[in-house]
Amino acid sequence: MITNIPELKLGIIAVSRNCFPAALSERRRAAIKAAYGEGLYECPITVETEVQARDAVNDVVAHGVNALVVFLGNFGPETPETMIADFFDGPLMYVGAAEGDGDLFDGRGDAYCGMLNASYNLGLRQKRVYIPEIPVGTAGELAERIHDFAPIATAILGLKDLKIIAFGPRPDDFLACNAPIKALYDLGVAVEENSELDLLAAYNKHKEDPRIPALMEEMKAEIGENQYAGVLPRLAQYELTLLDWMEEHKGTRKYVAFANKCWPAFQTEFGFVPCYVNSRLTGRGIPVSCEVDIYGALSEYIGVCVSGKAVTLLDINNTVPAKAYDEGIKGKYDLRLTETFMGFHCGNTCASLLKKPTMGYQRIMKRDLEPDLAEPDITRGTMEGDLKAGDITFYRLQSGADTTLHAYIAQGAVLDVPTNSFGSIGVFGIPEMDRFYRHVLIEKRYPHHGAVAFGNYGKSLFEVFKYLGVTDIAYNQPKHLPYPTENPFA
C-alpha cells in the first residue's frame, strides 16, 4: 500500500468580471462540480474583487483544499483572479468556460479571450500554474482536465514536503550519480546527508529489536521457501533501522525518500546486500535509490506521486543479443533490435512487479568479496526475477553541473520475453531508442540510472516537469523529427 504521498483535496473557485453576469460563472461552476463528482470542493464565493479573492482562498483552505482550480466562467477579472495565486500556497490550475449552445447575447462569457489576459497577468506576477493543452472547454471536458491535474498536483505537493535522506559517500570512481544538490533547494526539497558510519551505528543499535521476528515472518510470507532465507534477521534489522531513521529525521517534512550507499564496504560491514529491503520500502512508496543516487530517488518519488503505484530504478544496462531478438521479439513486436535493451539492477525492484520473484545473491559482488565461498554469505539479499510485461515510462529529472534541471521521458513497454539473466531485469522496447540513447542520454550526459513507472505516465510527468520550471524536457522523438545534433546525412 502506498502511504508516503499526499492525500489530495481539490477545490474550484469561479471568477467573474463585473461587467458580466456573475450568475453565468456560478452556473458553469456548478456544472463542472456535477460532471466531476465527489472529491471537488465548490467554493461558494465568486471572485470579482481583490477582497473576494482573499476571502475565497481563506474559504477553500478552511475546507482542507490543497490544490486549486481557478475557473473563468466568463472573461474574468484579471487582477483578482491572478491574485489568487498570491494567496493560495499550493498547486494551481487555470481554465475557462466554452460557450454553451444558447444565448450568445446576455449569455456569452468570452472566457476564450479572458484566458489570454489571465496568462499575461500570471506572467507579470511570475506565477507558475498548470494550464492544460486545451484550457477552455465545456463542463464535461474541464472535469476530465481536472482529473488530469490530480496526479500533477499530487507530485507538486509531495515535492514541497519531501526530504531526501542520503547515506554516503558515493562509491569511488562512480561519478555518474554525482550531481549538485542546489537545484533540490530551488525546488523546495530538503536534503539530509549522512555518513555510512551513521547508518552502521543506527543498525547496530537495532540488533536485539523485539520487532525483528514478526518482520521476518512477513518477509518469509513474501519470498516463500528460499535457500538464502538465513539472511532475513539482518535484513529485518536493517529495514527497521531505515524506518525508524525516517520517522526520527523527517523534521518538518511529511514524506521521505532515501539515497543509500550499497557497495563496496556495505557488504563486509553490514553482512548483506540491502536490495530486498530497498525493494520492500519502494513498494510502499518510500523510494530507496541505489548508489547514493539522490536525483534517482527524487525521480522515483515523482513517479510514485503521479502513478500512485510502486516504481523502480534501473540501469539502462545492456543490449539484447541478436539471437534473443530473433527468437522472441522479431515478428512479434514492431521493434527493431536497436529499439530494445535490457533494464537491470541487482535486486531492488519490489516483488509485485516481478514474474517469479525470488531472493538471491549479488553475483557481481560475490566475484569480488567472497570468490572462494561455494555458497554466498554477505552478498545475499537481492530480490530477483524478470519484470512483468506491460507498458512503462522511463524517465529522469537531473541537475547539470551548472545546477539547472533537465529531464527526459520515454514511453515504451517491458516485453514478454525471457531475459535468461540475473537481478531485477527486463527486456524493454522503446520506439526510436537508438536515436534517443545517442541524442538525449549520451548527448545530454545523463547517468545510467533511469526511473521506471509501470504504465503510460508521460503526459503527467511532462506537466510536472513544466510546472517545476524545467525547460529542457527530452523525449524519444519520431524519425521524422530529427534531434538538433542528429546528422541529416547519416
XYZ file of C-alpha atoms in Angstrom:
490
model
C 0.000 0.000 0.000
C 1.354 3.433 -0.994
C 1.379 5.683 2.076
C 4.219 8.145 1.566
C 2.425 10.596 -0.754
C -0.058 13.455 -0.227
C -3.793 12.959 0.066
C -5.227 15.356 -2.475
C -8.191 17.644 -1.772
C -9.190 19.606 -4.872
C -11.229 22.808 -4.856
C -12.656 25.133 -7.500
C -13.134 28.911 -7.366
C -15.148 30.654 -10.065
C -14.278 34.206 -11.062
C -16.368 36.821 -12.869
C -15.621 40.181 -14.466
C -18.034 42.743 -13.025
C -19.460 43.711 -16.409
C -20.535 40.092 -16.969
C -23.280 38.269 -15.015
C -21.773 36.505 -12.006
C -24.631 34.007 -12.246
C -23.140 32.781 -15.537
C -19.886 31.768 -13.805
C -21.786 30.218 -10.907
C -24.000 28.066 -13.152
C -20.988 26.905 -15.121
C -19.032 26.171 -11.923
C -21.908 24.046 -10.615
C -21.979 22.135 -13.900
C -18.267 21.287 -13.541
C -18.848 20.089 -9.988
C -21.710 17.892 -11.176
C -19.593 16.462 -14.006
C -16.577 15.854 -11.756
C -18.438 14.218 -8.873
C -17.084 13.604 -5.380
C -13.707 14.998 -4.350
C -14.026 18.535 -5.706
C -14.919 21.270 -3.196
C -17.024 24.056 -4.746
C -16.219 27.411 -3.189
C -19.430 29.451 -2.755
C -17.623 32.793 -3.208
C -17.498 34.039 -6.791
C -14.479 36.312 -7.153
C -14.998 39.736 -8.708
C -12.780 41.841 -6.417
C -9.439 41.616 -4.657
C -11.112 41.221 -1.257
C -13.229 38.364 -2.597
C -10.056 36.719 -3.935
C -8.624 36.699 -0.427
C -11.912 35.535 1.112
C -12.344 32.731 -1.401
C -8.845 31.410 -0.735
C -9.481 31.553 3.014
C -12.660 29.553 2.454
C -11.044 26.747 0.430
C -8.131 26.496 2.844
C -10.574 26.243 5.760
C -12.169 23.302 3.950
C -8.863 21.458 3.585
C -8.247 22.207 -0.086
C -4.589 21.764 -1.036
C -4.840 22.004 -4.851
C -6.997 24.606 -6.558
C -8.750 25.153 -9.890
C -9.414 28.787 -10.846
C -12.312 28.782 -13.286
C -13.047 31.676 -15.631
C -16.780 31.231 -16.035
C -16.678 34.399 -18.098
C -13.955 36.841 -19.189
C -12.769 37.113 -15.592
C -11.195 39.925 -13.543
C -7.536 39.654 -14.454
C -6.137 41.253 -11.278
C -8.274 39.498 -8.620
C -8.152 36.140 -10.424
C -4.365 36.163 -10.580
C -4.049 37.429 -7.006
C -5.497 34.058 -6.023
C -2.086 32.699 -6.992
C -0.528 35.098 -4.463
C -2.844 33.970 -1.670
C -3.011 30.206 -2.287
C 0.084 28.204 -1.352
C -0.401 25.082 -3.431
C -0.702 23.757 -6.992
C -2.987 25.861 -9.192
C -4.813 25.167 -12.432
C -6.417 27.876 -14.585
C -9.191 27.035 -17.062
C -12.029 28.857 -18.812
C -15.556 28.126 -19.964
C -16.511 27.362 -23.538
C -19.794 28.865 -24.712
C -22.973 26.815 -24.484
C -25.459 26.297 -27.267
C -27.816 29.005 -26.020
C -27.826 32.777 -25.738
C -24.798 34.489 -27.261
C -26.036 37.943 -26.284
C -26.516 38.062 -22.498
C -25.262 34.500 -22.065
C -21.865 34.867 -23.739
C -18.865 34.677 -21.376
C -15.814 35.432 -23.556
C -13.512 33.273 -21.403
C -11.517 32.320 -24.508
C -10.396 35.936 -24.583
C -10.105 36.170 -20.800
C -7.658 33.248 -20.585
C -5.162 35.271 -22.607
C -5.271 38.099 -20.077
C -5.088 35.661 -17.183
C -1.937 34.086 -18.631
C -0.389 37.501 -19.288
C -1.041 38.652 -15.722
C 0.234 35.408 -14.203
C 3.441 36.030 -16.118
C 3.687 39.554 -14.711
C 3.306 38.098 -11.226
C 5.902 35.414 -12.047
C 3.492 32.674 -11.013
C 3.776 29.098 -12.229
C 0.431 27.408 -12.706
C -0.898 24.483 -14.698
C -2.760 25.449 -17.863
C -3.825 22.361 -19.846
C -3.198 21.966 -23.569
C -6.817 22.944 -24.254
C -7.688 25.252 -21.342
C -11.182 26.291 -22.466
C -13.963 23.713 -22.527
C -17.400 22.526 -21.548
C -18.212 21.287 -18.051
C -17.556 17.672 -19.030
C -14.309 18.487 -20.791
C -13.000 20.584 -17.904
C -13.949 17.869 -15.405
C -11.719 15.479 -17.362
C -8.893 18.016 -17.341
C -9.233 18.460 -13.583
C -8.839 14.686 -13.280
C -5.642 15.050 -15.344
C -4.485 17.764 -12.941
C -4.826 15.488 -9.892
C -1.593 13.435 -10.325
C 0.335 16.582 -11.288
C -0.865 18.381 -8.154
C -0.036 15.334 -6.026
C 3.559 15.373 -7.244
C 3.962 19.126 -6.679
C 2.583 18.811 -3.139
C 4.786 15.813 -2.450
C 7.972 17.586 -3.504
C 7.062 20.575 -1.366
C 7.083 18.353 1.737
C 9.804 15.889 0.715
C 13.072 15.195 2.471
C 15.686 13.067 0.715
C 17.868 11.285 3.255
C 21.196 10.117 1.871
C 23.816 7.819 3.339
C 27.118 8.169 1.530
C 29.589 8.956 0.266
C 29.067 7.783 -3.278
C 31.198 4.800 -4.350
C 34.666 5.622 -5.651
C 35.015 6.016 -9.411
C 31.260 6.375 -9.689
C 30.747 9.978 -10.679
C 27.657 9.074 -12.705
C 25.334 9.548 -9.735
C 27.035 12.708 -8.513
C 25.142 15.948 -9.214
C 24.907 19.302 -7.407
C 22.106 19.418 -4.852
C 21.463 23.151 -5.158
C 18.653 22.500 -7.634
C 16.867 20.478 -4.939
C 16.817 23.516 -2.676
C 15.479 25.548 -5.592
C 12.595 23.050 -5.794
C 11.994 23.269 -2.051
C 13.135 19.681 -1.433
C 15.036 19.165 1.823
C 18.222 17.093 1.825
C 19.881 15.356 4.757
C 23.286 13.835 4.005
C 24.784 11.342 6.412
C 27.808 9.103 6.646
C 27.750 5.343 6.116
C 29.054 5.179 9.694
C 25.889 6.909 10.944
C 23.845 4.201 9.284
C 26.024 1.416 10.672
C 25.777 2.817 14.211
C 21.983 3.019 13.933
C 21.850 -0.513 12.523
C 23.902 -1.918 15.390
C 21.547 -0.338 17.932
C 18.695 -2.382 16.431
C 20.438 -5.727 16.942
C 18.032 -7.062 19.581
C 14.993 -5.159 18.377
C 11.910 -7.108 19.535
C 10.128 -6.332 16.235
C 12.597 -8.393 14.183
C 10.872 -11.828 14.472
C 7.486 -10.512 13.315
C 9.085 -8.679 10.391
C 10.979 -11.834 9.416
C 7.696 -13.746 9.271
C 6.293 -11.067 6.980
C 9.342 -11.416 4.733
C 9.075 -15.220 4.710
C 5.473 -14.976 3.572
C 6.631 -12.827 0.667
C 9.636 -14.844 -0.521
C 8.355 -18.355 0.266
C 10.764 -21.254 0.642
C 14.200 -19.926 -0.186
C 17.723 -21.224 0.276
C 19.005 -17.740 1.152
C 16.405 -17.002 3.842
C 19.065 -17.251 6.552
C 19.926 -13.611 5.911
C 16.443 -12.417 6.935
C 17.370 -11.446 10.539
C 19.923 -8.953 9.190
C 17.529 -7.634 6.562
C 14.719 -7.178 9.075
C 17.099 -5.343 11.391
C 18.095 -3.060 8.526
C 14.526 -2.332 7.441
C 13.602 -1.295 10.980
C 16.710 0.904 11.078
C 15.639 2.812 7.972
C 12.005 3.151 9.056
C 12.985 4.455 12.477
C 15.512 6.866 10.944
C 12.781 8.118 8.621
C 10.400 8.892 11.467
C 13.065 10.433 13.683
C 14.580 12.595 10.917
C 11.558 13.843 8.973
C 11.682 17.085 10.870
C 9.064 19.434 9.459
C 8.588 17.370 6.294
C 5.866 14.780 5.711
C 7.465 12.492 3.120
C 10.840 10.798 2.742
C 12.930 9.157 0.046
C 16.341 7.562 0.599
C 19.523 7.553 -1.493
C 21.800 4.988 0.126
C 25.281 3.584 -0.252
C 25.074 -0.111 -1.082
C 28.642 -1.177 -2.009
C 31.534 -1.999 -1.665
C 32.133 -1.716 2.113
C 28.451 -2.174 2.893
C 28.615 -5.953 2.453
C 31.675 -6.502 4.605
C 30.428 -4.301 7.474
C 26.669 -4.965 7.436
C 26.894 -8.553 6.228
C 24.358 -8.473 3.369
C 23.240 -6.539 0.306
C 20.328 -4.165 1.023
C 18.439 -4.681 -2.258
C 15.486 -6.651 -0.834
C 14.832 -4.047 1.852
C 15.108 -1.304 -0.770
C 12.545 -3.150 -2.879
C 10.103 -3.535 0.010
C 10.201 0.126 1.030
C 9.961 1.341 -2.572
C 6.917 -0.897 -2.972
C 5.276 1.072 -0.169
C 6.023 4.424 -1.792
C 9.281 5.115 0.068
C 11.894 5.068 -2.708
C 15.348 3.844 -1.742
C 17.700 4.503 -4.630
C 20.950 2.630 -5.078
C 24.461 4.060 -5.026
C 23.526 7.341 -3.314
C 21.636 8.444 -6.416
C 19.844 11.480 -4.981
C 18.223 12.529 -8.258
C 17.249 8.924 -8.865
C 15.371 8.929 -5.560
C 13.777 12.257 -6.490
C 12.674 10.870 -9.858
C 11.267 7.733 -8.291
C 9.271 9.757 -5.787
C 7.721 11.875 -8.529
C 6.689 8.679 -10.287
C 5.072 7.308 -7.132
C 3.041 10.522 -6.746
C 1.969 10.577 -10.389
C 1.084 6.878 -10.686
C 0.042 6.073 -7.134
C 1.929 2.799 -7.594
C 5.341 1.261 -6.986
C 8.176 2.301 -9.292
C 11.762 1.169 -9.649
C 15.228 2.431 -10.598
C 17.161 0.513 -13.251
C 20.386 0.732 -15.192
C 19.954 1.268 -18.916
C 22.195 -1.715 -18.956
C 22.881 -3.908 -21.956
C 21.831 -4.673 -25.496
C 19.595 -7.594 -26.358
C 21.540 -10.375 -28.122
C 20.590 -10.757 -31.778
C 19.709 -14.416 -31.181
C 17.276 -13.475 -28.392
C 15.771 -10.780 -30.606
C 15.260 -13.189 -33.490
C 13.690 -15.837 -31.255
C 11.491 -13.711 -29.010
C 10.893 -10.256 -30.486
C 11.200 -10.181 -34.268
C 7.800 -10.544 -35.896
C 6.008 -10.368 -32.529
C 6.699 -6.720 -31.712
C 7.009 -3.782 -34.087
C 10.523 -3.014 -32.887
C 13.965 -3.053 -34.447
C 16.761 -4.728 -32.488
C 18.278 -1.312 -31.691
C 14.961 -0.183 -30.186
C 15.343 -2.836 -27.475
C 17.593 -3.048 -24.427
C 17.742 -4.619 -21.001
C 16.998 -2.629 -17.866
C 18.698 -4.139 -14.823
C 19.597 -3.639 -11.208
C 20.992 -6.015 -8.654
C 17.668 -6.755 -6.972
C 15.914 -3.555 -5.891
C 12.530 -4.000 -7.620
C 9.583 -4.935 -5.417
C 8.208 -8.456 -5.709
C 4.825 -7.318 -7.032
C 6.490 -6.104 -10.250
C 8.336 -9.374 -10.966
C 7.023 -12.527 -12.669
C 8.610 -15.063 -10.333
C 10.224 -13.104 -7.517
C 12.890 -14.892 -5.538
C 15.593 -13.929 -3.069
C 19.081 -14.308 -4.459
C 22.603 -13.002 -4.121
C 24.624 -10.338 -5.906
C 26.700 -12.321 -8.384
C 28.916 -9.409 -9.410
C 29.846 -8.616 -5.808
C 30.416 -12.271 -4.915
C 33.166 -12.462 -7.538
C 34.973 -9.700 -5.664
C 34.086 -10.154 -1.997
C 33.774 -13.897 -1.437
C 35.112 -15.675 -4.533
C 36.264 -18.752 -2.612
C 32.932 -19.481 -0.873
C 30.812 -22.144 -2.517
C 27.675 -20.568 -1.037
C 27.226 -16.779 -0.764
C 27.049 -15.144 2.657
C 27.497 -11.377 2.765
C 26.304 -10.986 -0.828
C 22.837 -12.411 -0.110
C 19.781 -10.182 -0.092
C 18.651 -9.396 -3.647
C 15.074 -9.595 -4.968
C 15.380 -11.142 -8.408
C 13.213 -12.021 -11.372
C 12.100 -10.884 -14.798
C 9.859 -7.834 -14.791
C 6.203 -8.359 -15.648
C 5.328 -7.395 -19.194
C 3.361 -4.213 -19.796
C 3.505 -0.505 -20.580
C 6.199 1.568 -18.884
C 7.502 5.117 -18.745
C 11.274 5.536 -18.466
C 12.177 8.975 -17.127
C 14.557 11.046 -15.014
C 14.887 14.547 -13.549
C 18.527 15.569 -13.247
C 20.687 18.540 -12.342
C 23.528 19.501 -14.634
C 26.895 20.719 -13.418
C 25.558 24.269 -13.740
C 22.723 23.359 -11.284
C 19.978 23.749 -13.908
C 17.402 20.973 -14.131
C 16.732 18.907 -17.222
C 14.604 15.815 -17.756
C 13.700 13.065 -20.166
C 10.601 10.912 -20.654
C 10.212 7.910 -22.949
C 7.194 5.628 -23.113
C 7.509 2.014 -24.131
C 6.988 -1.454 -22.725
C 8.543 -4.346 -20.875
C 8.345 -7.132 -23.421
C 7.076 -10.615 -22.634
C 10.465 -12.107 -23.417
C 12.670 -14.122 -21.024
C 15.929 -12.397 -20.117
C 17.856 -15.550 -19.184
C 19.868 -13.408 -16.787
C 20.025 -12.367 -13.125
C 18.912 -9.483 -10.924
C 15.754 -7.403 -11.265
C 15.706 -7.268 -15.035
C 13.527 -6.929 -18.104
C 13.665 -6.635 -21.875
C 12.453 -3.154 -22.816
C 11.212 -1.794 -26.101
C 11.100 1.957 -26.701
C 10.380 3.330 -30.192
C 13.470 5.011 -31.677
C 15.505 4.017 -28.608
C 18.770 4.019 -30.571
C 18.363 7.659 -31.557
C 17.082 8.605 -28.095
C 20.071 6.859 -26.497
C 22.558 8.775 -28.650
C 20.989 12.226 -28.898
C 19.415 12.504 -25.447
C 21.011 10.132 -22.936
C 24.572 10.461 -24.228
C 24.338 13.933 -25.757
C 22.865 15.491 -22.617
C 25.124 13.467 -20.286
C 22.523 11.586 -18.283
C 23.670 8.908 -15.823
C 22.889 5.252 -16.448
C 20.091 5.112 -13.847
C 16.534 5.693 -15.036
C 13.318 5.641 -13.058
C 10.582 3.337 -14.320
C 6.862 3.881 -13.784
C 4.634 0.977 -14.730
C 2.100 2.428 -17.152
C 1.953 5.338 -19.594
C 2.521 8.433 -17.442
C 4.447 10.630 -19.873
C 1.624 13.171 -20.130
C 1.512 13.798 -16.371
C 5.286 13.686 -15.903
C 5.782 16.228 -18.693
C 3.372 18.632 -16.981
C 5.019 18.108 -13.579
C 8.422 18.989 -15.039
C 6.949 22.043 -16.798
C 5.312 23.177 -13.542
C 8.693 22.885 -11.815
C 10.200 25.233 -14.399
C 12.204 22.633 -16.321
C 12.669 23.928 -19.860
C 14.751 21.068 -21.289
C 12.392 18.059 -21.354
C 13.584 15.498 -23.893
C 11.661 12.531 -25.279
C 12.077 9.768 -27.840
C 11.359 11.762 -30.979
C 9.877 10.012 -34.026
C 12.081 9.517 -37.065
C 10.503 12.398 -38.999
C 11.509 14.811 -36.208
C 15.343 14.911 -36.046
C 17.235 15.906 -32.918
C 19.252 19.155 -33.168
C 22.522 17.187 -33.122
C 21.357 14.404 -35.440
C 23.360 14.204 -38.648
C 20.888 14.646 -41.528
C 23.306 12.927 -43.930
C 23.874 9.803 -41.840
